[in-house]
Amino acid sequence: MLGAVIPGAPAQPRAAGAWDLPGRSWLGPQWSWHPDRPRTAHTKPELTPLEGREANHRAVTALLDAAGVEHFTVPGVDDRSSVVGVPEPRRAAALAALAAGMDGSGAFATAVRPGRPLERPLRPADRADWDRFADTPVLQVSWPLLDPTGTLALGHEYGCAVEFWTPDGGLLRAPRANRIAGRVAADGPPVELPAHLFTRLLSAHGTDPVNHRTVRSRAEFDRTGIDAITFPVDLVYTWVDGTDPAWQRRKAEASGAVYHSESASDARFLSRDELRYSLRSLRLNAPWVRNVYVVTDDQRPDWLDEDAPGLRVVDHREIFADPANLPTFNSHAIESQLHRIEGLAEHFLYLNDDMFIGRPLSPHAFFTPTGIAKHFPSAARIPLGPVSAEDTPVDAACKNNRVLLEECFGRVNSQPMDHIPYALLRSVMTEMSERFPAEWARTAASRFRAMTDLSVTSSLHHYYALFTGRSVPSSLQYGYVQLAHPELAQRLARMLARRDRDAICVNDAFSVPEDMAAQNAVLEPWLEAYFPTRNRYERGPR
């Protein structure tokens, strides 16, 4: 399990040559092996789940190659685990190669029975233990993998499964289902194929280099399955630095307030660097994202490397249809213009900087293979009746959305959406702006949140797309952290230990200035522990 503590055992002596290649381990040159620690593990700087998956795959194939055992990579059903096929007549040679190479390396092995849950991983004590694998159709192998901080651990799910394919005439037959083909030619030549064909955690469009590696496989698997998402998915953030004196001055002037320079040090503007860690969550858990757009009001995080591939900072001036509406301090107004970002993909995710991808997800969590978006209704309810002075700005905007939707479709929306990444279609945003020009223009012109606003990205889009056949309701395992909660530290600790949330929101809606320093003292180390792996958008060390 991602993040789970991996069970350890006293280190076994390593057989000479069984684990170490000249100058490196089977996992690769960037890994370090620590057999003398209480919990043995291989560590790698800036570890990600996909790199751990690849390391296990590389270790298994290296051992098979060294023994001259034929093998080919298979598109398995579990995106986290790699799969290697071996002809059944080569079982004995494969098991011998794995047993010798894994001896003393801390590796785990499990017999996999199709249709049954993955068994508890075992660490074979000696070669004799391998007799239990003499007839298993599938063998799952993994090494304990950690980042150097010890907070990100990759469990047996990220291992490599070795399948034994049975001769069937001139074919080899798979012992269990995969995504493409249950039989391959027995004498088929090996071919190099893109790694994204073998896990949906990768994409041909992703700009992270991990998306463009190749693996040895068979020509039968050089196909795009019906469940593949073949279109690019971009991601948009809106971000503001509330400590910036120039921004504070613009805000004060727009509101008619008096700007005081000492307000720049006010505790309510303490930066938590959420954007840094949200971007880290992408590298860890959504490397298939193509381009990232950070929409700002003439601001830049000082740590952000704007020259990084796949990243662009977008100023409000680039996207607002009417420049007279600037400056604006209304997120509803800014969100109404996101579809105007030049180069933005039709399919994109919109995140606030307090949203994080909590564990590895494929784009299927947000879109169907046919391009339909998914939305995530909340258990809360929007009050009935017209907008009133008692409504929060969120409820008022949902009510304004409801008026438009009822006029167009005769339907009444009663639920807001969970505050997690929003899956959006650029064409739907454009269509709504043209269908509701007056309401759209009024929202865009509101410099501060107004009771006449639409909430385009967090509500209106999803219902409009639903009623026009372009979005469907779905669900994610959602973690919500309210920083003002008295048990903040305990909640964060549980979430870090479990790492079982698909999406996480860290919200400070009810925080007061005098509490923020104490909250940051708890939150900052949690963010660093949950997302320890730097992303390529960071200019320098933390």
Coordinates of C-alpha atoms in Angstrom, one line a residue:
M1 CA 0.0 0.0 0.0
L2 CA 1.3 3.4 -0.9
G3 CA 2.7 5.0 2.3
A4 CA 2.2 1.9 4.5
V5 CA 5.1 0.8 6.7
I6 CA 6.8 -2.1 5.0
P7 CA 7.5 -5.0 7.4
G8 CA 11.2 -5.6 7.9
A9 CA 13.4 -8.5 8.9
P10 CA 17.0 -8.9 9.9
A11 CA 19.2 -8.5 6.9
Q12 CA 20.3 -11.8 5.3
P13 CA 23.9 -12.0 4.0
R14 CA 24.0 -11.3 0.3
A15 CA 25.4 -14.0 -2.0
A16 CA 28.3 -12.7 -4.0
G17 CA 27.1 -11.5 -7.3
A18 CA 23.5 -12.5 -6.6
W19 CA 22.3 -8.9 -6.0
D20 CA 25.0 -6.5 -7.1
L21 CA 25.9 -5.8 -10.6
P22 CA 29.2 -4.0 -11.2
G23 CA 28.6 -0.7 -9.6
R24 CA 24.8 -0.8 -9.2
S25 CA 21.8 -2.8 -8.0
W26 CA 19.2 -4.5 -10.1
L27 CA 16.9 -1.7 -9.4
G28 CA 19.1 0.8 -11.1
P29 CA 22.0 3.2 -10.3
Q30 CA 20.0 5.7 -8.3
W31 CA 18.9 3.3 -5.7
S32 CA 20.6 2.7 -2.3
W33 CA 20.2 -0.5 -0.3
H34 CA 20.3 -0.3 3.5
P35 CA 20.3 -3.8 4.9
D36 CA 21.7 -2.8 8.3
R37 CA 18.7 -0.7 9.3
P38 CA 15.8 -2.0 11.5
R39 CA 13.5 -1.9 8.5
T40 CA 15.5 -2.8 5.4
A41 CA 14.7 -0.9 2.2
H42 CA 16.0 0.5 -1.0
T43 CA 15.8 4.3 -1.2
K44 CA 15.8 6.7 -4.1
P45 CA 15.9 10.5 -4.1
E46 CA 12.6 12.0 -5.2
L47 CA 10.8 8.7 -5.4
T48 CA 7.4 8.5 -7.2
P49 CA 5.0 5.5 -7.4
L50 CA 5.6 5.1 -11.1
E51 CA 9.4 5.1 -10.6
G52 CA 8.9 2.4 -8.0
R53 CA 6.7 0.4 -10.3
E54 CA 9.4 0.7 -13.0
A55 CA 12.2 -0.2 -10.6
N56 CA 10.5 -3.5 -9.7
H57 CA 9.8 -4.2 -13.4
R58 CA 13.5 -3.4 -14.3
A59 CA 14.8 -5.6 -11.5
V60 CA 12.8 -8.6 -12.6
T61 CA 13.6 -8.2 -16.3
A62 CA 17.3 -7.7 -15.5
L63 CA 17.4 -11.0 -13.6
L64 CA 15.6 -12.8 -16.4
D65 CA 17.9 -11.3 -19.0
A66 CA 21.0 -12.3 -17.1
A67 CA 19.7 -15.9 -17.1
G68 CA 18.7 -15.8 -20.8
V69 CA 15.0 -16.3 -20.0
E70 CA 12.6 -15.1 -22.7
H71 CA 10.1 -12.6 -21.4
F72 CA 7.7 -9.9 -22.6
T73 CA 5.8 -7.1 -20.9
V74 CA 2.0 -7.5 -20.6
P75 CA -0.7 -4.8 -20.2
G76 CA -2.1 -5.9 -16.9
V77 CA -5.4 -4.9 -15.3
D78 CA -3.9 -3.3 -12.2
D79 CA -2.3 0.0 -13.2
R80 CA 0.1 0.0 -10.2
S81 CA 1.7 -3.4 -11.0
S82 CA 3.8 -4.2 -14.0
V83 CA 3.4 -7.6 -15.6
V84 CA 6.0 -9.8 -17.4
G85 CA 5.1 -12.9 -19.4
V86 CA 7.4 -16.0 -19.4
P87 CA 6.8 -19.2 -21.4
E88 CA 5.8 -22.0 -19.1
P89 CA 8.7 -24.3 -20.3
R90 CA 11.1 -21.6 -19.0
R91 CA 9.5 -21.6 -15.5
A92 CA 12.3 -23.5 -13.8
A93 CA 15.0 -21.2 -15.2
A94 CA 13.0 -18.1 -14.4
L95 CA 12.4 -19.2 -10.8
A96 CA 16.1 -20.1 -10.4
A97 CA 17.1 -16.7 -11.7
L98 CA 14.7 -14.8 -9.4
A99 CA 15.6 -16.9 -6.4
A100 CA 19.3 -16.3 -6.9
G101 CA 18.9 -12.6 -7.6
M102 CA 16.5 -11.9 -4.8
D103 CA 18.5 -13.8 -2.2
G104 CA 19.5 -11.3 0.6
S105 CA 18.1 -8.3 -1.3
G106 CA 15.1 -7.8 0.9
A107 CA 12.7 -8.8 -1.8
F108 CA 9.2 -10.1 -1.3
A109 CA 7.3 -12.8 -3.3
T110 CA 3.7 -13.9 -3.4
A111 CA 1.8 -16.6 -5.3
V112 CA -1.1 -15.0 -7.1
R113 CA -4.2 -17.0 -7.8
P114 CA -6.5 -15.5 -10.4
G115 CA -9.8 -14.3 -8.9
R116 CA -8.4 -14.1 -5.4
P117 CA -7.1 -11.0 -3.5
L118 CA -3.4 -10.4 -3.5
E119 CA -1.9 -12.5 -0.6
R120 CA 0.3 -11.1 2.1
P121 CA 3.8 -10.7 0.7
L122 CA 6.4 -13.1 2.0
R123 CA 10.2 -12.8 2.1
P124 CA 11.6 -16.2 1.0
A125 CA 14.2 -17.2 3.6
D126 CA 16.2 -19.5 1.3
R127 CA 16.0 -21.2 -2.1
A128 CA 14.0 -24.1 -0.6
D129 CA 11.0 -21.7 -0.1
W130 CA 10.7 -21.3 -3.8
D131 CA 9.2 -24.8 -4.1
R132 CA 5.9 -23.3 -3.2
F133 CA 6.0 -21.4 -6.6
A134 CA 6.4 -24.6 -8.7
D135 CA 2.9 -24.5 -10.0
T136 CA 1.6 -21.0 -9.3
P137 CA 0.3 -19.4 -12.5
V138 CA 1.5 -15.9 -11.4
L139 CA 4.3 -14.8 -9.1
Q140 CA 4.3 -11.2 -7.7
V141 CA 7.8 -9.9 -6.8
S142 CA 8.7 -6.6 -5.2
W143 CA 11.5 -4.9 -3.3
P144 CA 10.8 -2.6 -0.3
L145 CA 11.1 1.0 -1.7
L146 CA 11.3 4.2 0.3
D147 CA 12.1 7.8 -0.3
P148 CA 15.1 9.0 1.8
T149 CA 12.8 10.7 4.3
G150 CA 11.1 7.4 5.0
T151 CA 7.6 8.9 4.6
L152 CA 6.8 7.6 1.1
A153 CA 6.8 3.8 1.0
L154 CA 5.7 1.7 -2.0
G155 CA 4.3 -1.7 -1.1
H156 CA 3.8 -5.0 -2.9
E157 CA 1.0 -3.6 -5.1
Y158 CA 3.8 -1.8 -7.1
G159 CA 5.7 -5.0 -7.7
C160 CA 6.2 -6.9 -10.9
A161 CA 4.0 -9.9 -11.6
V162 CA 5.6 -12.8 -13.5
E163 CA 3.0 -14.8 -15.5
F164 CA 3.7 -18.2 -16.9
W165 CA 2.1 -18.5 -20.3
T166 CA 1.2 -22.0 -21.5
P167 CA 2.1 -23.3 -25.0
D168 CA -1.1 -23.9 -27.0
G169 CA -0.2 -25.0 -30.5
G170 CA 1.8 -22.3 -32.1
L171 CA 0.6 -19.8 -29.4
L172 CA 1.3 -19.0 -25.8
R173 CA -1.9 -18.7 -23.6
A174 CA -2.1 -16.3 -20.7
P175 CA -2.9 -17.6 -17.2
R176 CA -5.3 -14.7 -16.5
A177 CA -7.0 -11.8 -18.3
N178 CA -5.2 -8.7 -19.4
R179 CA -6.4 -5.6 -21.3
I180 CA -5.6 -6.7 -24.8
A181 CA -4.8 -10.3 -25.8
G182 CA -4.9 -13.7 -24.0
R183 CA -2.7 -15.3 -26.6
V184 CA 0.5 -14.4 -28.4
A185 CA 2.6 -16.2 -31.0
A186 CA 4.9 -18.6 -29.4
D187 CA 7.8 -17.6 -31.7
G188 CA 6.9 -13.9 -32.0
P189 CA 9.9 -11.6 -32.0
P190 CA 10.3 -9.0 -29.2
V191 CA 9.4 -5.3 -29.9
E192 CA 9.9 -2.1 -28.0
L193 CA 6.6 -0.4 -27.2
P194 CA 5.6 2.8 -25.4
A195 CA 5.3 2.3 -21.7
H196 CA 1.9 4.2 -21.7
L197 CA 0.3 1.1 -23.4
F198 CA 0.9 -0.9 -20.2
T199 CA -0.5 1.3 -17.5
R200 CA -3.2 4.0 -17.5
L201 CA -1.2 6.0 -15.1
L202 CA 0.8 7.2 -18.1
S203 CA -0.2 9.1 -21.3
A204 CA 1.2 9.7 -24.7
H205 CA 0.5 13.4 -24.1
G206 CA 2.1 13.7 -20.6
T207 CA 5.1 16.0 -20.5
D208 CA 6.7 14.3 -17.5
P209 CA 9.5 12.1 -19.1
V210 CA 8.2 9.0 -17.4
N211 CA 5.4 8.9 -20.0
H212 CA 7.7 8.3 -22.9
R213 CA 9.8 5.3 -21.9
T214 CA 9.6 2.0 -23.7
V215 CA 9.5 -1.6 -22.7
R216 CA 10.2 -4.9 -24.4
S217 CA 6.9 -6.6 -25.4
R218 CA 5.1 -8.4 -28.2
A219 CA 3.5 -6.9 -31.4
E220 CA 0.1 -8.2 -30.2
F221 CA 0.1 -5.6 -27.5
D222 CA 0.8 -2.7 -29.8
R223 CA -2.9 -1.7 -29.7
T224 CA -5.0 0.9 -28.1
G225 CA -7.7 -0.6 -26.0
I226 CA -11.3 0.5 -25.7
D227 CA -10.7 1.8 -22.2
A228 CA -7.8 4.1 -23.2
I229 CA -8.0 7.8 -22.9
T230 CA -6.2 9.1 -25.9
F231 CA -6.9 12.8 -25.6
P232 CA -4.6 15.3 -23.7
V233 CA -5.6 16.5 -20.3
D234 CA -4.3 19.9 -19.0
L235 CA -4.6 21.4 -15.6
V236 CA -5.3 25.0 -14.5
Y237 CA -4.6 26.6 -11.1
T238 CA -5.7 30.0 -9.9
W239 CA -3.2 31.4 -7.5
V240 CA -2.7 34.6 -5.5
D241 CA 0.0 35.8 -3.1
G242 CA -1.9 37.6 -0.4
T243 CA 1.4 38.9 1.2
D244 CA 2.3 40.9 -1.9
P245 CA 2.2 44.6 -1.1
A246 CA 1.5 45.6 -4.7
W247 CA -1.5 43.2 -4.8
Q248 CA -2.8 44.4 -1.4
R249 CA -2.6 48.0 -2.7
R250 CA -4.6 47.2 -5.8
K251 CA -7.2 45.4 -3.7
A252 CA -7.5 48.3 -1.3
E253 CA -7.8 50.8 -4.1
A254 CA -10.5 48.7 -5.8
S255 CA -12.5 48.4 -2.6
G256 CA -12.1 52.0 -1.6
A257 CA -10.2 51.0 1.6
V258 CA -7.1 52.6 2.8
Y259 CA -3.9 50.6 2.3
H260 CA -1.5 50.2 5.3
S261 CA 1.9 48.8 4.5
E262 CA 2.0 47.1 7.9
S263 CA -0.8 44.8 6.8
A264 CA 1.6 42.9 4.7
S265 CA 2.9 41.2 7.9
D266 CA -0.6 40.3 9.1
A267 CA -0.9 36.6 10.2
R268 CA -3.9 36.1 8.0
F269 CA -1.7 36.4 4.9
L270 CA 0.9 33.8 6.0
S271 CA 1.9 31.7 3.0
R272 CA 1.6 27.9 3.4
D273 CA 3.1 27.2 0.0
E274 CA 0.1 25.0 -0.9
L275 CA 0.7 25.4 -4.6
R276 CA 4.2 23.9 -4.3
Y277 CA 2.8 20.8 -2.7
S278 CA -0.2 20.6 -5.0
L279 CA 2.2 20.6 -7.9
R280 CA 4.2 17.9 -6.2
S281 CA 1.0 15.8 -5.9
L282 CA 0.8 15.9 -9.7
R283 CA 4.2 14.4 -10.2
L284 CA 3.5 11.7 -7.6
N285 CA 0.0 10.8 -8.5
A286 CA -1.0 12.3 -11.9
P287 CA 2.1 12.4 -14.2
W288 CA -0.2 12.0 -17.2
V289 CA -1.1 15.7 -17.1
R290 CA 0.1 17.5 -20.3
N291 CA 0.4 21.2 -19.5
V292 CA -0.1 23.1 -16.3
Y293 CA -1.4 26.7 -16.4
V294 CA -1.0 28.9 -13.3
V295 CA -3.4 31.9 -13.6
T296 CA -2.3 34.9 -11.5
D297 CA -2.7 38.7 -11.2
D298 CA 0.8 39.7 -12.3
Q299 CA 2.5 37.5 -9.6
R300 CA 4.9 34.7 -9.6
P301 CA 5.9 32.3 -6.7
D302 CA 9.6 32.9 -6.2
W303 CA 10.4 29.1 -6.3
L304 CA 8.5 28.5 -9.6
D305 CA 10.6 27.7 -12.6
E306 CA 8.7 29.3 -15.5
D307 CA 11.0 27.7 -18.0
A308 CA 10.0 24.1 -17.0
P309 CA 8.5 22.1 -19.9
G310 CA 4.7 22.0 -19.7
L311 CA 4.3 25.0 -17.4
R312 CA 3.0 28.5 -18.2
V313 CA 2.0 31.3 -15.9
V314 CA -1.0 33.2 -17.3
D315 CA -1.8 36.7 -16.3
H316 CA -5.4 37.9 -15.9
R317 CA -4.8 40.4 -18.8
E318 CA -4.3 37.5 -21.2
I319 CA -7.7 35.9 -20.6
F320 CA -10.3 38.6 -19.6
A321 CA -12.5 39.4 -22.6
D322 CA -13.0 42.9 -21.2
P323 CA -9.8 44.4 -19.7
A324 CA -11.9 47.1 -18.0
N325 CA -12.9 44.4 -15.5
L326 CA -9.4 44.3 -14.1
P327 CA -8.0 44.2 -11.5
T328 CA -10.4 41.6 -10.0
F329 CA -10.3 39.9 -6.7
N330 CA -13.3 37.7 -7.3
S331 CA -12.6 34.0 -8.0
H332 CA -15.9 33.6 -9.7
A333 CA -14.9 36.3 -12.2
I334 CA -11.6 34.7 -12.9
E335 CA -13.0 31.2 -13.3
S336 CA -15.5 32.5 -15.9
Q337 CA -12.5 33.3 -18.2
L338 CA -10.4 30.2 -17.9
H339 CA -11.7 28.7 -21.2
R340 CA -10.0 31.7 -22.9
I341 CA -6.4 30.4 -22.0
E342 CA -4.5 30.1 -25.3
G343 CA -3.6 26.5 -26.0
L344 CA -5.7 25.0 -23.3
A345 CA -6.9 21.5 -24.0
E346 CA -10.6 20.6 -24.5
H347 CA -10.3 18.4 -21.4
F348 CA -8.8 20.0 -18.3
L349 CA -8.8 19.9 -14.5
Y350 CA -9.3 23.0 -12.5
L351 CA -7.7 23.1 -9.0
N352 CA -7.4 25.7 -6.3
D353 CA -4.1 25.6 -4.6
D354 CA -5.6 24.0 -1.5
M355 CA -6.5 20.8 -3.6
F356 CA -4.2 17.8 -3.8
I357 CA -4.2 14.5 -5.7
G358 CA -3.8 12.1 -2.7
R359 CA -2.8 8.9 -4.4
P360 CA -2.0 7.6 -7.9
L361 CA -5.0 8.1 -10.2
S362 CA -5.5 7.7 -13.9
P363 CA -7.3 10.3 -16.0
H364 CA -10.3 7.9 -15.9
A365 CA -11.0 9.2 -12.5
F366 CA -12.1 12.5 -14.2
F367 CA -13.1 11.6 -17.7
T368 CA -14.5 8.6 -19.7
P369 CA -12.6 7.2 -22.7
T370 CA -15.2 8.9 -24.9
G371 CA -14.3 12.3 -23.5
I372 CA -17.3 12.8 -21.1
A373 CA -16.4 14.6 -18.0
K374 CA -17.2 13.4 -14.4
H375 CA -18.5 15.5 -11.6
F376 CA -18.7 14.8 -7.9
P377 CA -21.9 15.9 -6.1
S378 CA -21.7 16.8 -2.4
A379 CA -24.0 15.4 0.3
A380 CA -24.9 19.0 1.1
R381 CA -28.0 20.8 -0.2
I382 CA -28.5 24.2 -1.8
P383 CA -31.3 26.1 0.1
L384 CA -34.5 26.4 -1.9
G385 CA -36.0 29.8 -2.8
P386 CA -34.4 32.9 -4.3
V387 CA -31.2 34.5 -3.2
S388 CA -31.5 36.2 0.2
A389 CA -29.3 38.2 2.5
E390 CA -28.9 35.1 4.7
D391 CA -27.2 33.1 1.8
T392 CA -23.5 32.6 1.7
P393 CA -21.8 33.7 -1.5
V394 CA -21.4 30.0 -2.4
D395 CA -25.2 29.3 -2.0
A396 CA -26.1 32.5 -3.7
A397 CA -24.1 31.6 -6.8
C398 CA -25.6 28.1 -6.8
K399 CA -29.1 29.6 -6.7
N400 CA -28.2 31.9 -9.6
N401 CA -27.0 28.8 -11.5
R402 CA -30.3 27.1 -10.7
V403 CA -32.3 29.8 -12.3
L404 CA -30.5 29.4 -15.6
L405 CA -30.6 25.6 -15.5
E406 CA -34.3 25.6 -14.7
E407 CA -35.1 28.0 -17.5
C408 CA -33.1 25.9 -20.0
F409 CA -33.8 22.3 -19.0
G410 CA -36.7 22.4 -16.5
R411 CA -34.5 20.8 -13.9
V412 CA -33.7 22.0 -10.4
N413 CA -30.2 21.4 -9.0
S414 CA -30.1 20.8 -5.3
Q415 CA -26.5 19.8 -4.6
P416 CA -23.2 21.7 -4.8
M417 CA -20.1 19.8 -5.7
D418 CA -17.3 18.5 -3.5
H419 CA -14.4 20.8 -3.3
I420 CA -12.0 18.6 -5.2
P421 CA -10.4 18.8 -8.7
Y422 CA -13.1 19.9 -11.2
A423 CA -13.2 18.1 -14.6
L424 CA -14.1 20.6 -17.2
L425 CA -14.7 20.8 -20.9
R426 CA -13.5 23.9 -22.7
S427 CA -16.3 23.7 -25.3
V428 CA -19.0 23.6 -22.6
M429 CA -17.5 26.8 -20.9
T430 CA -17.5 28.6 -24.3
E431 CA -21.0 27.5 -25.1
M432 CA -22.3 28.7 -21.7
S433 CA -20.6 32.1 -22.1
E434 CA -22.4 32.5 -25.4
R435 CA -25.8 31.2 -24.2
F436 CA -25.8 33.4 -21.0
P437 CA -23.9 36.5 -22.1
A438 CA -25.5 39.0 -19.7
E439 CA -25.1 36.8 -16.6
W440 CA -21.6 35.9 -17.7
A441 CA -20.6 39.5 -18.2
R442 CA -22.1 40.5 -14.9
T443 CA -20.0 37.8 -13.1
A444 CA -16.8 38.8 -15.0
A445 CA -17.4 42.4 -14.0
S446 CA -17.7 41.8 -10.3
R447 CA -14.4 42.8 -8.8
F448 CA -15.4 41.2 -5.5
R449 CA -17.8 38.3 -4.8
A450 CA -21.4 39.5 -5.4
M451 CA -24.8 37.9 -4.8
T452 CA -25.4 38.0 -8.5
D453 CA -22.4 35.8 -9.4
L454 CA -22.4 32.5 -11.2
S455 CA -20.2 29.7 -9.9
V456 CA -19.1 28.4 -13.3
T457 CA -16.4 25.9 -12.6
S458 CA -17.6 24.5 -9.3
S459 CA -21.3 24.0 -10.2
L460 CA -22.8 25.5 -13.4
H461 CA -20.5 23.6 -15.8
H462 CA -21.3 20.2 -14.3
Y463 CA -25.0 20.5 -14.4
Y464 CA -25.1 22.1 -17.9
A465 CA -22.8 19.4 -19.2
L466 CA -24.9 16.7 -17.5
F467 CA -28.1 18.0 -19.1
T468 CA -26.4 18.1 -22.5
G469 CA -24.9 14.7 -22.3
R470 CA -21.3 15.7 -21.6
S471 CA -20.8 14.9 -17.9
V472 CA -21.8 12.1 -15.6
P473 CA -21.9 11.9 -11.7
S474 CA -19.2 10.0 -10.1
S475 CA -17.3 9.8 -6.8
L476 CA -13.8 9.9 -5.3
Q477 CA -12.5 9.0 -1.9
Y478 CA -12.3 12.6 -0.7
G479 CA -10.4 13.9 2.3
Y480 CA -11.3 17.3 3.7
V481 CA -9.2 19.0 6.3
Q482 CA -10.5 22.1 8.1
L483 CA -7.6 23.9 9.6
A484 CA -9.7 25.4 12.3
H485 CA -10.7 22.0 13.6
P486 CA -9.5 21.4 17.2
E487 CA -8.2 17.9 16.3
L488 CA -6.3 19.1 13.3
A489 CA -3.0 17.4 14.2
Q490 CA -4.7 14.0 14.8
R491 CA -6.7 14.2 11.5
L492 CA -3.6 15.0 9.5
A493 CA -1.7 12.2 11.2
R494 CA -4.4 9.7 10.3
M495 CA -4.5 10.8 6.7
L496 CA -0.7 10.6 6.4
A497 CA -0.6 7.1 7.9
R498 CA -3.4 5.8 5.6
R499 CA -2.7 7.6 2.4
D500 CA -6.1 6.3 1.1
R501 CA -7.7 9.5 -0.2
D502 CA -8.0 10.1 -3.9
A503 CA -8.2 13.8 -3.4
I504 CA -7.5 16.1 -0.5
C505 CA -8.7 19.6 0.3
V506 CA -7.0 21.7 3.1
N507 CA -9.4 24.6 3.8
D508 CA -9.0 27.6 6.1
A509 CA -12.5 29.1 5.6
F510 CA -13.1 29.3 9.4
S511 CA -9.6 30.2 10.5
V512 CA -8.9 33.4 12.4
P513 CA -5.6 35.3 12.1
E514 CA -4.4 34.6 15.6
D515 CA -4.6 30.8 15.0
M516 CA -2.8 30.7 11.7
A517 CA 0.8 30.5 13.0
A518 CA -0.1 27.5 15.1
Q519 CA -1.9 25.9 12.2
N520 CA 1.1 26.3 9.9
A521 CA 3.3 24.7 12.5
V522 CA 1.2 21.6 12.1
L523 CA 0.4 21.8 8.4
E524 CA 3.8 22.6 6.9
P525 CA 5.6 19.4 8.1
W526 CA 2.6 17.4 7.1
L527 CA 2.7 18.7 3.6
E528 CA 6.4 18.0 3.3
A529 CA 5.9 14.5 4.6
Y530 CA 2.9 13.7 2.4
F531 CA 4.5 15.2 -0.7
P532 CA 8.2 14.8 -0.2
T533 CA 9.1 14.5 -3.9
R534 CA 10.1 17.7 -5.6
N535 CA 8.5 18.4 -9.0
R536 CA 10.2 19.7 -12.1
Y537 CA 8.5 23.1 -11.7
E538 CA 10.5 24.0 -8.6
R539 CA 13.5 26.3 -9.2
G540 CA 15.7 25.3 -6.3
P541 CA 15.8 23.4 -3.0
R542 CA 13.2 23.9 -0.3

